[in-house]
C-alpha positions as a Python dict, from the first residue, in 0.01 Angstrom:
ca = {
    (1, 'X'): (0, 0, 0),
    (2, 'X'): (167, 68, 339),
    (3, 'X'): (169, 413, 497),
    (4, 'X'): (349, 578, 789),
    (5, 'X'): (417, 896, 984),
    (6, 'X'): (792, 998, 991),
    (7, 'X'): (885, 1361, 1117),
    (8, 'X'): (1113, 1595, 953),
    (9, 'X'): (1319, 1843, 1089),
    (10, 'X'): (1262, 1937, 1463),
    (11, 'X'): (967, 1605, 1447),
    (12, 'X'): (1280, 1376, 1378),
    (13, 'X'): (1285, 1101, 1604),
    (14, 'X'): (939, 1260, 1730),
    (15, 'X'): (696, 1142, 1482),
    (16, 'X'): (755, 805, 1422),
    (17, 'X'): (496, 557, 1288),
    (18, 'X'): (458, 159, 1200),
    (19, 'X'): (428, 122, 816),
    (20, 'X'): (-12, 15, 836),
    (21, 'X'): (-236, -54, 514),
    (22, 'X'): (-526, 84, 795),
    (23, 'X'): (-545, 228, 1050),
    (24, 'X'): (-467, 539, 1276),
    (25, 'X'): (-174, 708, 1464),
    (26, 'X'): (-139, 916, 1746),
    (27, 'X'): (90, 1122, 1876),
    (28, 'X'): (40, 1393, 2196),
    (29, 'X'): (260, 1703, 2103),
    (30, 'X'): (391, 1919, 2435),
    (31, 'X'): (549, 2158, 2284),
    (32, 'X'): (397, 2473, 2049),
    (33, 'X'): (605, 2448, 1721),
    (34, 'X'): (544, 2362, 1334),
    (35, 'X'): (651, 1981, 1294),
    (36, 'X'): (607, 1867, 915),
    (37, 'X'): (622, 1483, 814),
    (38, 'X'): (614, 1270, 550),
    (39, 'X'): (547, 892, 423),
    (40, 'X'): (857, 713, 445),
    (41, 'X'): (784, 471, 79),
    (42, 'X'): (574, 786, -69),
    (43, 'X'): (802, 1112, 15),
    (44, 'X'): (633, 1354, -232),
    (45, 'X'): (335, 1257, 92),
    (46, 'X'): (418, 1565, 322),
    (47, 'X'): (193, 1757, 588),
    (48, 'X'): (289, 1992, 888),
    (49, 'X'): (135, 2006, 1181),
    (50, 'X'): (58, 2359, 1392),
    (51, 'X'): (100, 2354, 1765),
    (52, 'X'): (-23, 2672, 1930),
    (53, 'X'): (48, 2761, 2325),
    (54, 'X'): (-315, 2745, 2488),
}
């Protein structure tokens, strides 16, 4: 089964993956914030990612 990355909230339009059945994704974040996600075909799939300041 396909997977992607799509962002939610202030990652909308940020976070934006392919659907993949393997694979990775990367995406270089510039700006600290929380940005949660989710799989587009499997929404109950969610994560959030932490950006600190250095």
């Amino acid at each position: 089964m396909a997977h992607d990355v799509n962002g939610l909230g202030d990652a909308k339009g940020k976070l934006r993956s392919p659907l993949k059945k393997s694979g990775t994704y990367t995406y270089t974040f510039t700006e600290p914030g929380t940005y949660d996600y989710t799989c587009t075909p499997h929404p109950e799939m969610r994560g959030t990612v932490v950006v600190q300041a250095p």
